Amino acid sequence: MDKKGPAKGVEMSDLTVWNNAAIGIKEDTVVWLGSTEEASILEATQTIDAKGRLVTPGLVEPHTHLVFGGSREREMALKQQGVPYLEILKQGGGILSTVRATRATSYGDLLEKALFHLDRMATYGITTVEAKSGYGLDRETELKQLRVAKEANEKHPLDIVSTFLGAHAIPPEYKENPEAFLNEMVEILDEIKQEELAEFVDIFTETGVFSVPESRRYLMKAKEKGFGLKIHADEIDPLGGTELAVELGAVSGDHLAVASDEGIEKLANSDTIGVILPGTSFYLGKEDYGRAREMIDAGAAIAISTDFNPGSSVTENLQLIMSIAALKLKLSPEEIWHAVTVNAAYAIGRGDVAGTIAVGRKADIVLWDAPNYLYIPYHYGVNHTNTVIKNGKVIYERPAIR
Ligand code: NIG
Ligand code: FE
């Protein structure tokens, strides 16, 4: 159970399952694991009877755009008319519309909104979450988003891991000069480091956004300054971002729906984790959901995520994504559970603290209204959590109607 490193390739099929298990928790930490019979020796002050329910580690959500202003429900009609995602962006909508809204929203309102979304994530069984900036595209607003994420981490029971995504789109004021914009983003990296506002730096490598050479130069500067790297890569056009993620030793390459054969091969032979976001394919109406199956078969480590954001995947429901991963990516239930626990934790640098139930680790645990682990991806679109425990405290219980 407490193996070091993410599960790669066939290891993702090897899920540890205990029947009649009992977990001893002291304060915020797991202190004992055994069977229900053996548990009678423990002197407990409080007991939660799981009544035969499935019990798992808290889910780890490795890729979200948590902090943003406004919403984009009015773009749904454009999507229905078939206007492509990158075309909406080119016309100044999409990400740029959320940039305008985020710049115009106060710190306090952004914080309230982020806490609201975190509450909802918690109800779905998520106990650790990655959060990106990227809707400021200027110094002031990017720092505002990152400070909101930092304060949300202090105020909310969930743990937040922060990523600076200043290179998310080219703002209109730099339309003709992306390189100058990237230089401006590099200039704030020292401040981000000093204030401990982010651990990772991310970039959107895509047609009409940032090229592979621009991304390489930018990420290398971030690496020199001591940040871990992530890349939004090979989402819509196959530009070779998967290869770049591996070349730079990124902790994760995210999306990778149209990764090349060479990219998959390199990923499989690397420590970079593929964070696959099938909710985005679903929401943007793609027929092809990507190559996660081939990645695992080649020996890669995969995590899955909602990509929660106001444009390309508007949901906090990671359980729904587990079903989409089963139905569209053809992942097995065992692979899916690795992808939302241990591998997701490694994809955000938390492999040693989150994603596994083990003695000595923080007690992040979910009790499900489900008889076994196959059931969650199978019964889709609803919330199956019964009780969510974060750091040893119950933070959510399914409300009783009768
Ligand atoms: O991961 N691909 C780029 N960024 C986000 C979408 C952001 C948005 O549309 O607001 C993503 O899909
Ligand atoms: Fe994203």
PDB file of N, CA, C and O in Angstrom, residues 81 101 110 125 130 168 237 263 273 283 290 335 386:
ATOM      1  N   GLN A  81     -23.364  26.304 -31.932  1.00  0.00           N
ATOM      2  CA  GLN A  81     -23.291  26.648 -33.363  1.00  0.00           C
ATOM      3  C   GLN A  81     -22.020  26.111 -34.008  1.00  0.00           C
ATOM      4  O   GLN A  81     -21.794  26.318 -35.196  1.00  0.00           O
ATOM      5  N   ALA A 101     -13.309  39.477 -16.406  1.00  0.00           N
ATOM      6  CA  ALA A 101     -14.131  39.325 -15.197  1.00  0.00           C
ATOM      7  C   ALA A 101     -13.263  39.213 -13.946  1.00  0.00           C
ATOM      8  O   ALA A 101     -13.589  39.778 -12.889  1.00  0.00           O
ATOM      9  N   LEU A 110     -13.451  37.123  -4.948  1.00  0.00           N
ATOM     10  CA  LEU A 110     -12.776  35.948  -5.539  1.00  0.00           C
ATOM     11  C   LEU A 110     -12.558  34.874  -4.478  1.00  0.00           C
ATOM     12  O   LEU A 110     -12.726  33.678  -4.735  1.00  0.00           O
ATOM     13  N   GLY A 125     -15.806  14.348  -2.279  1.00  0.00           N
ATOM     14  CA  GLY A 125     -14.783  13.421  -1.777  1.00  0.00           C
ATOM     15  C   GLY A 125     -13.359  13.847  -2.055  1.00  0.00           C
ATOM     16  O   GLY A 125     -12.414  13.086  -1.830  1.00  0.00           O
ATOM     17  N   GLU A 130      -5.218  20.891  -6.576  1.00  0.00           N
ATOM     18  CA  GLU A 130      -4.291  21.834  -7.205  1.00  0.00           C
ATOM     19  C   GLU A 130      -5.097  22.998  -7.753  1.00  0.00           C
ATOM     20  O   GLU A 130      -6.220  22.816  -8.243  1.00  0.00           O
ATOM     21  N   HIS A 168      -1.159  31.759 -19.687  1.00  0.00           N
ATOM     22  CA  HIS A 168      -2.369  30.997 -20.038  1.00  0.00           C
ATOM     23  C   HIS A 168      -2.948  31.439 -21.374  1.00  0.00           C
ATOM     24  O   HIS A 168      -3.657  30.688 -22.053  1.00  0.00           O
ATOM     25  N   ASP A 237      -4.197  20.804 -30.781  1.00  0.00           N
ATOM     26  CA  ASP A 237      -3.303  20.493 -31.905  1.00  0.00           C
ATOM     27  C   ASP A 237      -2.055  19.773 -31.392  1.00  0.00           C
ATOM     28  O   ASP A 237      -1.514  20.150 -30.348  1.00  0.00           O
ATOM     29  N   GLY A 263       5.741  10.984 -28.354  1.00  0.00           N
ATOM     30  CA  GLY A 263       5.446  11.596 -27.055  1.00  0.00           C
ATOM     31  C   GLY A 263       5.034  10.542 -26.037  1.00  0.00           C
ATOM     32  O   GLY A 263       5.477  10.554 -24.882  1.00  0.00           O
ATOM     33  N   ILE A 273       4.151  12.614 -15.145  1.00  0.00           N
ATOM     34  CA  ILE A 273       2.833  11.974 -15.096  1.00  0.00           C
ATOM     35  C   ILE A 273       1.900  12.636 -16.110  1.00  0.00           C
ATOM     36  O   ILE A 273       1.881  13.869 -16.240  1.00  0.00           O
ATOM     37  N   TYR A 283     -16.841  18.159 -22.848  1.00  0.00           N
ATOM     38  CA  TYR A 283     -17.481  19.475 -22.811  1.00  0.00           C
ATOM     39  C   TYR A 283     -17.266  20.250 -24.109  1.00  0.00           C
ATOM     40  O   TYR A 283     -18.108  21.040 -24.515  1.00  0.00           O
ATOM     41  N   GLY A 290      -8.793  10.908 -26.667  1.00  0.00           N
ATOM     42  CA  GLY A 290      -7.361  10.882 -26.391  1.00  0.00           C
ATOM     43  C   GLY A 290      -6.818   9.490 -26.161  1.00  0.00           C
ATOM     44  O   GLY A 290      -7.518   8.500 -26.339  1.00  0.00           O
ATOM     45  N   GLU A 335      -7.385   1.087 -12.551  1.00  0.00           N
ATOM     46  CA  GLU A 335      -6.574   2.180 -13.100  1.00  0.00           C
ATOM     47  C   GLU A 335      -7.158   3.530 -12.705  1.00  0.00           C
ATOM     48  O   GLU A 335      -6.422   4.467 -12.351  1.00  0.00           O
ATOM     49  N   ASN A 386     -20.643   9.382   1.316  1.00  0.00           N
ATOM     50  CA  ASN A 386     -21.438   9.294   2.534  1.00  0.00           C
ATOM     51  C   ASN A 386     -20.820  10.178   3.609  1.00  0.00           C
ATOM     52  O   ASN A 386     -21.496  10.984   4.237  1.00  0.00           O
TER      53      ASN A 386
END
